[in-house]
Amino acid sequence: MIDNLPSDASSEEVRRLRRRLDRERAARLEAEAIAEAGTLRLFEHQRRLELTQAIATAANSMEDPLEAFRFALERICAYSGFTMGHVWTVEEASSPASMTSSGIWFTALPPDTAFAQQTATLRTGHGEGLPGRVLATGRALWTEDMTQEPDCPRAEGARLAGIRAGFAFPALIGEEPVAVLEFFQNRISAPDEALLETLDRIAAVLGRVVERHLASLRLKRNNELAAQRDAAEQASQAKSAFLATTSHEVRTPLNAVLGLAQALRREPLTTRQHELTDGILESGEMLLRLLNSVLEMSKIEAGEATLMLADFDLTNMLRSIVSIWTPRASELCVDLELEIIGLAPGLVRSDRGRIEQTLVNLVSNAVKFTPPRSAIIIRAMPTDDGARLEVLDGGPGVPEADRERIFRPFEQTQDGRSAGGAGLGLSICAGNVRLLGGEIGCDKDELGRSRFWFTCALSPSQGDADGSSETVETIKIRPGLRILAAEDNLANRRVLQVLLGPSEVDITFAEDGAEAIEALRAGRFDFILMDANMPVMDGVEAVRQIRAEDLAGGAPIHMLTANVFDDDVTRYLAAGADGILTKPIQLIELFRVLASVPLLARAAA
């Protein structure tokens, strides 16, 4: 059109029109460029939204965080064009926080490359290379050239592998990184700020997978702990039932042994017969104390055990132990010797049963491990607040590395396993000594002999010793006292008959609780002895019915039983019992109770 202008047209007009045309063309091109850039921004924004949505959807359906991380690696590499991705996991309870490789790669490097080997073995922390800076800041970061990164432990490996640009971002729970995902390519590249912003949003998405996983693990652990607690409670109940049964089954025959031996002791015997009878009683009473101490082990484990303090002569106790164990040692051609160094005879106050049990366990081990034609020495000496007791033997001893653990339950050395046993003896000793306020250990003496030792606190006597001047003969029971004894065991009935016969009391026996109730309906009694475990009707139910029908007529009721755990005693008293006497029968204790009973039946008559 410009060419068809009249010849006389001004050249200035031509230039004006051309400038106008150029402006229009430039404006059109700019508008097209703006529209294209806007479309591109919308497209990239849509891609980032799709990336975020895809990872969020997958993460919400996944239980395993590592699966979610692997999916995120693939999608982010596909979006960004970066060819390699890897995941670091933050170590739990590490302080300061540190990370190790999860082993998850998007593009696996050859395992022999320096970069792959460094990554697999590296433990990185705050500020160390790109992942360390992400760990420190909790934000997505970019590096244009990893080989130029300051404080980068993998810079040389990256150079050899041809790795240059990279970026990384965390998986966050709140503001705490729990993993770091890193990505690389083989050329230098400027930061993509929009991508980094998107990754900061994805950080929380992946963190929620980890959070759900940890919550699931906590729930599982809580369920497991609850199951373990239930199992422990069931085991505790089973143990208590076992201990109660064991107590009853052992105490019943032991009651007969000790009862008959006590009755025999009151007969006219020769000096030798008295010695033999005293030996039976000493051994039986020691067995009873050991049984009581073993039954206390469960209380020691639960921290509920208490000392049973009484006055006794420690030197006499030591001589008794040596006397009882000498025949067994002699059978094995082993000498058993007692050395009392500076320990004055006389009464002291402590828990005799625990001291005795501890020393017996140590002597038993010494006899087990000492070779023939050797000696075992029991040595006692005073300390500032009590005594130190030692058992020296000719056995192999305990290696120094094992000396602490052998006092834990079920722990044994190789020699201990070969000799048999459950590995409980020394743990019982350790529990006893803790209660006694002492220490226990093992070492070698100056001659190289194996030595087990323990200390215990001793208090001054309070005058209630087992050597009291009170005896059965000095306790007076009223002749003609009418006693009803409910006892199903024939041997135990025989023991009561033999023990109480010389006292001129009148005993009526019932073989179960129902018979005892019928006897009370038929006649009056001054005193009632009631066994706990009997057929037809047990003692607790019988006492409950006697109290309900007021059949006792004022006569006291004492349980005579082998079951004397705390909960048993509570049941007996709640049923209406006035007191508890234990089996094996403590004759002085029984006579003291009977001496306090008035003749109710005679008064009523």
Coordinates of C-alpha atoms in Angstrom, one line a residue:
M1 CA 0.0 0.0 0.0
I2 CA 2.9 2.3 0.7
D3 CA 4.1 1.7 -2.9
N4 CA 0.8 3.0 -4.4
L5 CA 1.1 6.3 -2.6
P6 CA 1.0 9.3 -5.0
S7 CA 4.3 10.3 -6.2
D8 CA 4.0 13.6 -4.5
A9 CA 3.4 11.9 -1.1
S10 CA 5.7 13.0 1.5
S11 CA 8.6 10.7 2.4
E12 CA 7.9 11.5 6.0
E13 CA 4.4 10.0 5.8
V14 CA 6.0 6.8 4.5
R15 CA 8.3 6.6 7.4
R16 CA 5.5 7.3 9.8
L17 CA 3.4 4.5 8.4
R18 CA 6.3 2.1 8.5
R19 CA 7.0 2.9 12.2
R20 CA 3.4 2.3 13.0
L21 CA 3.5 -1.0 11.2
D22 CA 6.6 -2.0 13.1
R23 CA 4.9 -1.1 16.4
E24 CA 1.9 -3.1 15.6
R25 CA 4.0 -6.1 14.6
A26 CA 6.1 -5.8 17.8
A27 CA 3.0 -5.5 20.0
R28 CA 1.5 -8.6 18.3
L29 CA 4.7 -10.5 18.9
E30 CA 4.9 -9.4 22.5
A31 CA 1.3 -10.4 23.1
E32 CA 2.0 -13.8 21.5
A33 CA 5.0 -14.2 23.7
I34 CA 3.1 -13.2 26.9
A35 CA 0.3 -15.6 26.0
E36 CA 2.8 -18.3 25.3
A37 CA 4.6 -17.7 28.6
G38 CA 1.4 -17.7 30.5
T39 CA 0.3 -20.9 28.8
L40 CA 3.7 -22.4 29.7
R41 CA 3.4 -21.2 33.3
L42 CA -0.1 -22.7 33.5
F43 CA 1.2 -25.9 32.0
E44 CA 4.1 -26.1 34.4
H45 CA 1.9 -25.2 37.3
Q46 CA -0.5 -28.0 36.2
R47 CA 2.4 -30.5 36.0
R48 CA 3.5 -29.5 39.5
L49 CA 0.0 -29.9 40.8
E50 CA -0.3 -33.3 39.2
L51 CA 3.1 -34.3 40.7
T52 CA 2.0 -33.2 44.2
Q53 CA -1.4 -34.9 43.8
A54 CA 0.1 -38.2 42.4
I55 CA 2.6 -38.4 45.4
A56 CA -0.1 -37.5 47.9
T57 CA -2.6 -40.0 46.5
A58 CA 0.0 -42.8 46.5
A59 CA 1.3 -41.8 50.0
N60 CA -2.2 -41.8 51.5
S61 CA -2.7 -45.4 50.3
M62 CA 0.8 -46.7 51.4
E63 CA 1.7 -48.1 54.8
D64 CA 5.4 -48.5 54.3
P65 CA 7.3 -45.1 54.1
L66 CA 10.0 -46.7 51.9
E67 CA 7.5 -47.6 49.3
A68 CA 6.2 -44.0 49.3
F69 CA 9.8 -42.7 49.0
R70 CA 10.5 -45.0 46.1
F71 CA 7.3 -43.8 44.3
A72 CA 8.3 -40.2 44.9
L73 CA 11.8 -40.7 43.5
E74 CA 10.4 -42.1 40.3
R75 CA 7.8 -39.3 39.8
I76 CA 10.1 -36.4 40.7
C77 CA 12.9 -37.8 38.4
A78 CA 10.3 -38.0 35.6
Y79 CA 9.1 -34.5 36.2
S80 CA 12.5 -32.8 36.6
G81 CA 14.5 -34.8 34.0
F82 CA 17.1 -35.6 36.7
T83 CA 18.3 -39.1 36.1
M84 CA 19.2 -40.3 39.7
G85 CA 17.4 -40.3 43.0
H86 CA 18.3 -41.6 46.5
V87 CA 16.8 -41.6 50.0
W88 CA 18.5 -41.0 53.3
T89 CA 16.8 -41.9 56.6
V90 CA 17.3 -40.1 59.8
E91 CA 18.5 -42.4 62.6
E92 CA 16.1 -42.7 65.5
A93 CA 17.2 -41.2 68.9
S94 CA 20.5 -40.0 67.4
S95 CA 21.8 -36.8 69.0
P96 CA 22.8 -34.7 67.1
A97 CA 20.7 -36.0 64.3
S98 CA 22.4 -38.1 61.6
M99 CA 21.4 -40.0 58.5
T100 CA 22.3 -43.2 56.8
S101 CA 21.5 -44.6 53.3
S102 CA 18.1 -46.4 53.1
G103 CA 19.5 -48.4 50.1
I104 CA 16.7 -47.0 47.9
W105 CA 17.9 -45.6 44.5
F106 CA 15.9 -44.7 41.4
T107 CA 18.7 -45.3 39.0
A108 CA 21.0 -47.8 40.6
L109 CA 24.7 -47.0 40.2
P110 CA 27.2 -49.8 39.7
P111 CA 28.0 -51.0 43.2
D112 CA 31.8 -50.5 42.6
T113 CA 31.6 -46.8 41.9
A114 CA 33.2 -44.6 44.5
F115 CA 30.0 -42.5 44.8
A116 CA 27.7 -45.5 45.4
Q117 CA 30.2 -47.0 47.9
Q118 CA 30.5 -43.7 49.8
T119 CA 26.8 -43.3 50.0
A120 CA 26.2 -46.8 51.2
T121 CA 28.7 -46.5 54.1
L122 CA 28.4 -42.8 54.9
R123 CA 26.8 -41.5 58.1
T124 CA 26.2 -37.8 57.6
G125 CA 24.9 -35.1 59.9
H126 CA 24.0 -31.4 60.0
G127 CA 25.6 -29.3 57.3
E128 CA 27.6 -32.1 55.7
G129 CA 27.0 -31.7 51.9
L130 CA 23.6 -31.2 50.3
P131 CA 21.6 -33.7 52.4
G132 CA 23.3 -32.5 55.6
R133 CA 22.2 -28.9 54.8
V134 CA 18.7 -30.0 54.1
L135 CA 18.7 -31.9 57.5
A136 CA 19.8 -28.7 59.2
T137 CA 17.4 -26.3 57.5
G138 CA 14.3 -28.6 57.0
R139 CA 13.9 -27.0 53.5
A140 CA 14.4 -28.0 49.9
L141 CA 17.8 -26.9 48.5
W142 CA 19.6 -26.9 45.2
T143 CA 23.3 -27.2 44.2
E144 CA 24.4 -26.2 40.7
D145 CA 27.5 -28.3 40.8
M146 CA 27.9 -30.9 43.5
T147 CA 31.6 -31.3 42.9
Q148 CA 32.1 -27.7 44.1
E149 CA 30.0 -28.1 47.2
P150 CA 31.7 -27.0 50.4
D151 CA 32.0 -29.7 53.1
C152 CA 30.8 -32.4 50.7
P153 CA 32.2 -35.8 51.6
R154 CA 31.1 -37.2 48.3
A155 CA 32.5 -34.5 46.0
E156 CA 35.3 -36.6 44.5
G157 CA 33.0 -39.6 44.0
A158 CA 30.5 -37.3 42.3
R159 CA 33.2 -36.0 40.0
L160 CA 34.3 -39.5 39.0
A161 CA 30.6 -40.6 38.4
G162 CA 29.9 -37.5 36.3
I163 CA 27.4 -36.1 38.7
R164 CA 26.9 -32.3 38.7
A165 CA 23.6 -30.5 39.6
G166 CA 21.4 -31.8 42.3
F167 CA 18.6 -30.9 44.7
A168 CA 17.2 -32.4 47.9
F169 CA 14.3 -32.0 50.2
P170 CA 13.2 -33.5 53.5
A171 CA 10.2 -35.6 54.6
L172 CA 8.9 -33.7 57.6
I173 CA 6.9 -34.6 60.7
G174 CA 6.0 -31.1 62.0
E175 CA 9.4 -29.4 61.6
E176 CA 11.6 -32.5 62.2
P177 CA 13.2 -34.2 59.1
V178 CA 12.7 -38.0 59.2
A179 CA 14.2 -38.6 55.7
V180 CA 16.0 -36.7 52.9
L181 CA 15.4 -37.4 49.2
E182 CA 18.2 -36.3 46.9
F183 CA 18.3 -36.1 43.0
F184 CA 21.2 -35.6 40.5
Q185 CA 22.0 -35.2 36.9
N186 CA 25.2 -35.1 34.8
R187 CA 25.2 -31.4 33.9
I188 CA 25.4 -28.1 35.7
S189 CA 22.0 -26.5 36.2
A190 CA 20.5 -23.3 37.7
P191 CA 18.0 -23.6 40.6
D192 CA 14.3 -24.2 39.8
E193 CA 12.7 -22.2 42.5
A194 CA 9.2 -23.3 41.6
L195 CA 10.2 -26.9 41.9
L196 CA 11.8 -26.2 45.3
E197 CA 8.6 -24.6 46.5
T198 CA 6.6 -27.7 45.3
L199 CA 9.0 -30.0 47.1
D200 CA 8.6 -28.1 50.3
R201 CA 4.8 -28.9 50.1
I202 CA 5.5 -32.6 49.3
A203 CA 7.8 -32.8 52.4
A204 CA 4.8 -32.8 54.7
V205 CA 2.9 -35.3 52.5
L206 CA 5.7 -37.8 52.8
G207 CA 6.1 -37.0 56.5
R208 CA 2.6 -38.1 57.2
V209 CA 3.3 -41.6 55.8
V210 CA 6.2 -41.8 58.2
E211 CA 4.0 -40.5 61.0
R212 CA 1.3 -43.1 60.3
H213 CA 3.9 -45.8 60.2
L214 CA 5.4 -44.8 63.5
A215 CA 1.9 -44.6 65.1
S216 CA 1.2 -48.1 63.7
L217 CA 4.4 -49.3 65.2
R218 CA 3.6 -47.7 68.6
L219 CA 0.2 -49.3 68.5
K220 CA 1.7 -52.6 67.7
R221 CA 4.3 -52.3 70.4
N222 CA 1.6 -51.2 72.9
N223 CA -0.5 -54.3 71.9
E224 CA 2.6 -56.5 72.3
L225 CA 3.3 -54.9 75.7
A226 CA -0.2 -55.5 76.7
A227 CA 0.0 -59.1 75.6
Q228 CA 3.3 -59.5 77.4
R229 CA 1.8 -57.9 80.5
D230 CA -1.1 -60.3 80.3
A231 CA 1.2 -63.2 79.8
A232 CA 3.4 -62.0 82.7
E233 CA 0.3 -61.7 84.9
Q234 CA -0.8 -65.2 83.9
A235 CA 2.8 -66.5 84.5
S236 CA 2.8 -64.8 87.9
Q237 CA -0.5 -66.4 88.8
A238 CA 0.8 -69.7 87.6
K239 CA 3.9 -69.2 89.6
S240 CA 2.0 -68.3 92.7
A241 CA -0.2 -71.4 92.2
F242 CA 2.9 -73.5 91.7
L243 CA 4.6 -72.1 94.8
A244 CA 1.4 -72.6 96.8
T245 CA 1.2 -76.2 95.7
T246 CA 4.9 -76.8 96.2
S247 CA 4.6 -75.2 99.7
H248 CA 1.7 -77.5 100.6
E249 CA 3.2 -80.6 99.1
V250 CA 6.5 -80.2 100.8
R251 CA 5.2 -78.9 104.2
T252 CA 2.7 -81.8 104.6
P253 CA 5.3 -84.6 104.8
L254 CA 7.8 -82.3 106.5
N255 CA 5.1 -81.6 109.2
A256 CA 5.1 -85.4 109.8
V257 CA 8.9 -85.6 110.0
L258 CA 9.3 -82.7 112.4
G259 CA 6.2 -83.5 114.4
L260 CA 7.2 -87.1 115.0
A261 CA 10.8 -86.2 115.7
Q262 CA 9.6 -83.6 118.3
A263 CA 7.4 -86.2 119.9
L264 CA 10.3 -88.7 119.9
R265 CA 12.6 -86.2 121.5
R266 CA 10.3 -86.1 124.5
E267 CA 10.6 -89.8 125.0
P268 CA 13.2 -91.4 127.3
L269 CA 16.1 -92.0 124.8
T270 CA 19.7 -92.8 125.1
T271 CA 22.3 -90.1 124.5
R272 CA 23.0 -91.4 121.0
Q273 CA 19.3 -91.5 120.2
H274 CA 18.9 -87.9 121.4
E275 CA 21.8 -86.9 119.1
L276 CA 20.2 -88.6 116.1
T277 CA 16.8 -87.1 116.9
D278 CA 18.4 -83.6 117.3
G279 CA 20.0 -84.2 113.8
I280 CA 16.7 -84.9 112.3
L281 CA 15.2 -81.8 113.8
E282 CA 18.1 -79.6 112.8
S283 CA 18.0 -80.8 109.2
G284 CA 14.2 -80.6 109.0
E285 CA 14.1 -77.1 110.5
M286 CA 16.8 -75.9 108.1
L287 CA 14.8 -77.4 105.2
L288 CA 11.8 -75.5 106.4
R289 CA 13.7 -72.2 106.6
L290 CA 15.1 -72.8 103.1
L291 CA 11.6 -73.5 101.8
N292 CA 10.4 -70.3 103.3
S293 CA 13.2 -68.4 101.7
V294 CA 12.7 -69.9 98.3
L295 CA 9.0 -69.0 98.4
E296 CA 10.1 -65.5 99.2
M297 CA 12.0 -65.3 95.8
S298 CA 9.0 -64.1 93.9
K299 CA 8.6 -61.3 96.4
I300 CA 12.3 -60.4 96.0
E301 CA 11.8 -60.1 92.2
A302 CA 8.7 -57.9 92.8
G303 CA 10.5 -55.8 95.3
E304 CA 7.9 -56.8 98.0
A305 CA 10.0 -59.0 100.2
T306 CA 10.7 -58.1 103.8
L307 CA 13.1 -59.4 106.4
M308 CA 12.0 -61.8 109.1
L309 CA 14.0 -60.6 112.0
A310 CA 14.7 -62.8 115.0
D311 CA 17.5 -63.4 117.5
F312 CA 19.8 -66.4 116.9
D313 CA 23.4 -67.5 117.6
L314 CA 25.3 -67.1 114.3
T315 CA 28.2 -69.3 115.4
N316 CA 25.8 -72.1 116.4
M317 CA 24.1 -71.8 113.0
L318 CA 27.5 -72.1 111.2
R319 CA 28.4 -75.2 113.2
S320 CA 25.0 -76.7 112.4
I321 CA 25.5 -76.2 108.6
V322 CA 28.9 -77.8 108.8
S323 CA 27.5 -80.7 110.7
I324 CA 24.7 -81.3 108.2
W325 CA 27.0 -81.0 105.1
T326 CA 30.0 -82.9 106.4
P327 CA 28.5 -86.4 105.5
R328 CA 27.9 -85.3 101.9
A329 CA 31.3 -83.8 101.6
S330 CA 32.9 -86.9 103.1
E331 CA 31.2 -89.1 100.5
L332 CA 33.0 -87.1 97.8
C333 CA 36.3 -87.3 99.7
V334 CA 36.2 -83.6 100.5
D335 CA 37.0 -82.1 103.9
L336 CA 34.6 -79.4 105.3
E337 CA 36.2 -77.0 107.7
L338 CA 34.9 -74.1 109.8
E339 CA 37.1 -71.1 110.7
I340 CA 35.5 -68.5 113.0
I341 CA 37.9 -65.5 113.2
G342 CA 37.1 -62.9 115.9
L343 CA 33.4 -63.6 115.8
A344 CA 32.1 -63.7 119.4
P345 CA 29.5 -66.3 120.3
G346 CA 26.1 -65.1 121.4
L347 CA 22.8 -63.8 120.1
V348 CA 22.5 -61.4 117.2
R349 CA 19.4 -60.2 115.3
S350 CA 18.8 -60.6 111.6
D351 CA 17.0 -62.8 109.1
R352 CA 18.4 -66.2 110.0
G353 CA 16.6 -68.0 107.1
R354 CA 18.1 -65.7 104.4
I355 CA 21.7 -65.9 105.8
E356 CA 21.4 -69.7 106.2
Q357 CA 20.0 -70.2 102.7
T358 CA 22.7 -68.0 101.1
L359 CA 25.5 -69.8 102.9
V360 CA 23.9 -73.3 102.1
N361 CA 23.7 -72.4 98.4
L362 CA 27.4 -71.4 98.4
V363 CA 28.4 -74.5 100.3
S364 CA 26.3 -76.7 97.9
N365 CA 28.1 -75.1 94.9
A366 CA 31.5 -75.6 96.6
V367 CA 30.7 -79.3 97.2
K368 CA 29.6 -79.7 93.6
F369 CA 32.8 -78.2 92.1
T370 CA 35.5 -79.2 94.5
P371 CA 37.6 -82.2 93.3
P372 CA 38.2 -85.2 95.7
R373 CA 41.0 -84.9 98.3
S374 CA 40.5 -81.2 98.6
A375 CA 39.1 -79.0 101.3
I376 CA 36.2 -76.5 101.6
I377 CA 36.6 -73.8 104.2
I378 CA 33.7 -71.9 105.7
R379 CA 35.2 -68.7 107.2
A380 CA 33.4 -66.1 109.3
M381 CA 34.7 -62.8 110.6
P382 CA 33.2 -59.6 112.0
T383 CA 32.7 -56.4 110.0
D384 CA 31.9 -52.9 111.3
D385 CA 28.1 -53.5 111.1
G386 CA 27.8 -57.3 110.9
A387 CA 29.7 -60.2 109.5
R388 CA 31.5 -61.4 106.4
L389 CA 31.0 -65.1 105.5
E390 CA 33.3 -66.8 103.0
V391 CA 33.3 -70.2 101.3
L392 CA 36.7 -71.2 99.9
D393 CA 37.0 -74.3 97.7
G394 CA 39.3 -76.1 95.4
G395 CA 37.1 -75.8 92.3
P396 CA 38.0 -74.1 89.0
G397 CA 36.6 -70.7 90.1
V398 CA 34.7 -68.2 88.0
P399 CA 36.5 -66.3 85.1
E400 CA 36.7 -62.6 85.9
A401 CA 34.5 -61.7 82.9
D402 CA 31.7 -63.9 84.3
R403 CA 31.8 -62.8 87.9
E404 CA 29.1 -60.2 87.7
R405 CA 26.5 -62.0 85.5
I406 CA 26.5 -65.3 87.4
F407 CA 24.4 -63.6 90.1
R408 CA 21.6 -62.9 87.6
P409 CA 18.8 -65.4 87.2
F410 CA 19.5 -68.3 84.8
E411 CA 23.0 -67.2 84.1
Q412 CA 25.6 -69.9 84.2
T413 CA 29.2 -70.5 83.3
Q414 CA 30.1 -73.4 81.1
D415 CA 31.3 -75.3 84.1
G416 CA 27.9 -74.5 85.8
R417 CA 25.9 -75.8 82.9
S418 CA 28.0 -79.0 82.8
A419 CA 27.4 -79.6 86.5
G420 CA 23.6 -79.1 86.1
G421 CA 21.1 -76.9 87.8
A422 CA 18.9 -74.1 86.6
G423 CA 21.2 -71.1 87.4
L424 CA 18.9 -69.8 90.1
G425 CA 20.9 -70.5 93.3
L426 CA 23.3 -67.5 93.1
S427 CA 20.5 -65.1 92.0
I428 CA 18.6 -66.1 95.1
C429 CA 21.7 -65.4 97.1
A430 CA 22.1 -62.0 95.6
G431 CA 18.5 -61.2 96.3
N432 CA 18.9 -62.3 99.9
V433 CA 22.0 -60.3 100.4
R434 CA 20.4 -57.1 99.0
L435 CA 17.7 -57.4 101.6
L436 CA 20.2 -58.1 104.3
G437 CA 22.0 -54.8 103.5
G438 CA 25.2 -56.5 102.4
E439 CA 27.3 -57.3 99.3
I440 CA 28.1 -60.5 97.5
G441 CA 30.9 -61.4 95.2
C442 CA 33.4 -64.0 94.1
D443 CA 37.2 -63.8 93.6
K444 CA 40.4 -65.6 94.4
D445 CA 42.1 -65.6 97.8
E446 CA 45.8 -65.0 98.4
L447 CA 46.5 -68.7 97.8
G448 CA 44.6 -68.8 94.5
R449 CA 41.6 -70.6 95.9
S450 CA 38.1 -69.9 94.6
R451 CA 36.2 -67.7 97.1
F452 CA 32.6 -66.8 97.3
W453 CA 31.7 -64.2 100.0
F454 CA 28.9 -62.1 101.3
T455 CA 28.4 -59.6 104.0
C456 CA 25.3 -59.0 106.1
A457 CA 24.2 -56.5 108.7
L458 CA 23.6 -57.7 112.2
S459 CA 21.8 -55.9 115.1
P460 CA 22.0 -56.5 118.8
S461 CA 19.7 -59.1 120.3
Q462 CA 16.3 -58.1 121.6
G463 CA 15.8 -61.1 123.8
D464 CA 13.4 -63.2 121.6
A465 CA 16.0 -65.7 120.7
D466 CA 15.4 -69.3 119.5
G467 CA 17.5 -70.2 122.6
S468 CA 14.8 -68.8 124.9
S469 CA 14.3 -70.6 128.2
E470 CA 10.7 -71.3 127.3
T471 CA 10.1 -74.9 126.3
V472 CA 7.2 -77.2 125.6
E473 CA 7.6 -78.6 129.1
T474 CA 7.3 -75.2 130.8
I475 CA 4.1 -74.3 129.0
K476 CA 1.0 -75.5 130.8
I477 CA -2.1 -76.5 128.9
R478 CA -5.3 -77.1 130.9
P479 CA -6.0 -80.9 131.2
G480 CA -9.2 -81.9 129.6
L481 CA -9.1 -79.2 126.9
R482 CA -11.5 -80.3 124.2
I483 CA -10.0 -79.7 120.7
L484 CA -11.7 -80.3 117.4
A485 CA -9.1 -80.8 114.7
A486 CA -10.2 -80.9 111.0
E487 CA -7.4 -82.6 109.1
D488 CA -7.7 -84.9 106.0
N489 CA -4.1 -86.2 106.1
L490 CA -3.7 -89.4 108.2
A491 CA 0.0 -88.6 109.0
N492 CA -0.9 -85.1 110.2
R493 CA -3.6 -86.5 112.4
R494 CA -1.1 -88.9 113.9
V495 CA 1.3 -86.1 114.5
L496 CA -1.3 -84.0 116.4
Q497 CA -2.2 -87.0 118.4
V498 CA 1.4 -87.8 119.4
L499 CA 2.3 -84.2 120.1
L500 CA -0.7 -83.4 122.2
G501 CA -1.3 -86.8 123.8
P502 CA 1.0 -86.2 126.8
S503 CA -0.8 -82.9 127.6
E504 CA -4.0 -84.8 128.6
V505 CA -6.2 -82.9 126.1
D506 CA -9.3 -84.5 124.5
I507 CA -8.9 -84.4 120.6
T508 CA -11.7 -85.1 118.2
F509 CA -10.7 -85.5 114.5
A510 CA -12.8 -84.6 111.4
E511 CA -11.6 -85.5 108.0
D512 CA -13.1 -82.5 106.2
G513 CA -15.0 -79.3 106.8
A514 CA -18.4 -80.9 106.6
E515 CA -17.5 -83.4 109.3
A516 CA -16.2 -80.6 111.5
I517 CA -19.5 -78.8 111.2
E518 CA -21.5 -81.9 112.1
A519 CA -19.2 -82.4 115.1
L520 CA -19.9 -78.8 116.3
R521 CA -23.6 -79.3 115.9
A522 CA -23.3 -82.4 118.1
G523 CA -21.1 -81.1 120.9
R524 CA -19.1 -78.2 122.4
F525 CA -15.4 -77.7 122.0
D526 CA -12.8 -75.3 123.6
F527 CA -10.6 -74.9 120.6
I528 CA -10.9 -75.6 116.8
L529 CA -8.0 -76.4 114.5
M530 CA -8.9 -76.2 110.8
D531 CA -6.9 -77.3 107.9
A532 CA -7.3 -75.2 104.7
N533 CA -7.3 -77.8 101.9
M534 CA -9.7 -80.7 102.5
P535 CA -12.1 -82.7 100.3
V536 CA -15.9 -82.3 100.4
M537 CA -15.6 -78.9 102.1
D538 CA -12.4 -76.9 102.5
G539 CA -11.5 -75.2 105.7
V540 CA -12.2 -71.6 104.6
E541 CA -15.8 -72.5 103.6
A542 CA -16.2 -74.5 106.9
V543 CA -15.1 -71.5 109.0
R544 CA -17.4 -69.2 107.1
Q545 CA -20.4 -71.5 107.8
I546 CA -19.4 -72.0 111.4
R547 CA -19.4 -68.2 111.9
A548 CA -22.7 -67.8 110.0
E549 CA -24.4 -70.4 112.2
D550 CA -22.6 -69.4 115.4
L551 CA -21.5 -73.1 115.9
A552 CA -18.2 -72.3 117.6
G553 CA -19.9 -71.1 120.9
G554 CA -17.0 -68.8 121.7
A555 CA -14.3 -71.3 120.9
P556 CA -11.4 -69.7 118.9
I557 CA -10.7 -71.1 115.5
H558 CA -7.1 -71.3 114.2
M559 CA -6.2 -72.4 110.7
L560 CA -3.4 -75.1 110.7
T561 CA -2.2 -75.0 107.2
A562 CA 0.8 -75.2 104.9
N563 CA -0.6 -72.4 102.7
V564 CA 0.5 -69.2 104.4
F565 CA 1.0 -66.7 101.6
D566 CA -0.3 -63.2 102.3
D567 CA -3.4 -63.6 100.2
D568 CA -4.2 -66.9 101.9
V569 CA -3.9 -65.4 105.4
T570 CA -6.2 -62.6 104.3
R571 CA -8.8 -65.1 103.1
Y572 CA -8.6 -67.1 106.4
L573 CA -9.1 -64.0 108.5
A574 CA -11.9 -62.7 106.3
A575 CA -13.7 -66.0 106.6
G576 CA -13.7 -65.7 110.4
A577 CA -10.5 -67.4 111.7
D578 CA -9.0 -66.0 114.8
G579 CA -5.4 -67.0 114.0
I580 CA -3.1 -69.0 111.8
L581 CA -0.7 -71.8 112.8
T582 CA 1.7 -73.1 110.1
K583 CA 2.8 -76.5 109.0
P584 CA 5.2 -77.9 109.9
I585 CA 3.8 -77.4 113.4
Q586 CA 5.9 -75.1 115.6
L587 CA 5.3 -77.0 118.8
I588 CA 6.0 -74.0 121.2
E589 CA 3.8 -71.8 119.1
L590 CA 0.9 -74.3 119.2
F591 CA 1.3 -74.8 123.0
R592 CA 1.4 -71.0 123.6
V593 CA -2.0 -70.7 121.8
L594 CA -3.5 -73.7 123.6
A595 CA -2.3 -72.5 127.0
S596 CA -4.4 -69.3 126.6
V597 CA -7.6 -71.2 125.8
P598 CA -10.2 -71.4 128.7
L599 CA -12.3 -74.5 129.2
L600 CA -15.4 -73.3 127.6
A601 CA -17.0 -76.7 127.0
R602 CA -16.7 -77.7 130.6
A603 CA -18.1 -74.4 131.8
A604 CA -21.1 -74.8 129.5
A605 CA -21.7 -78.3 130.8

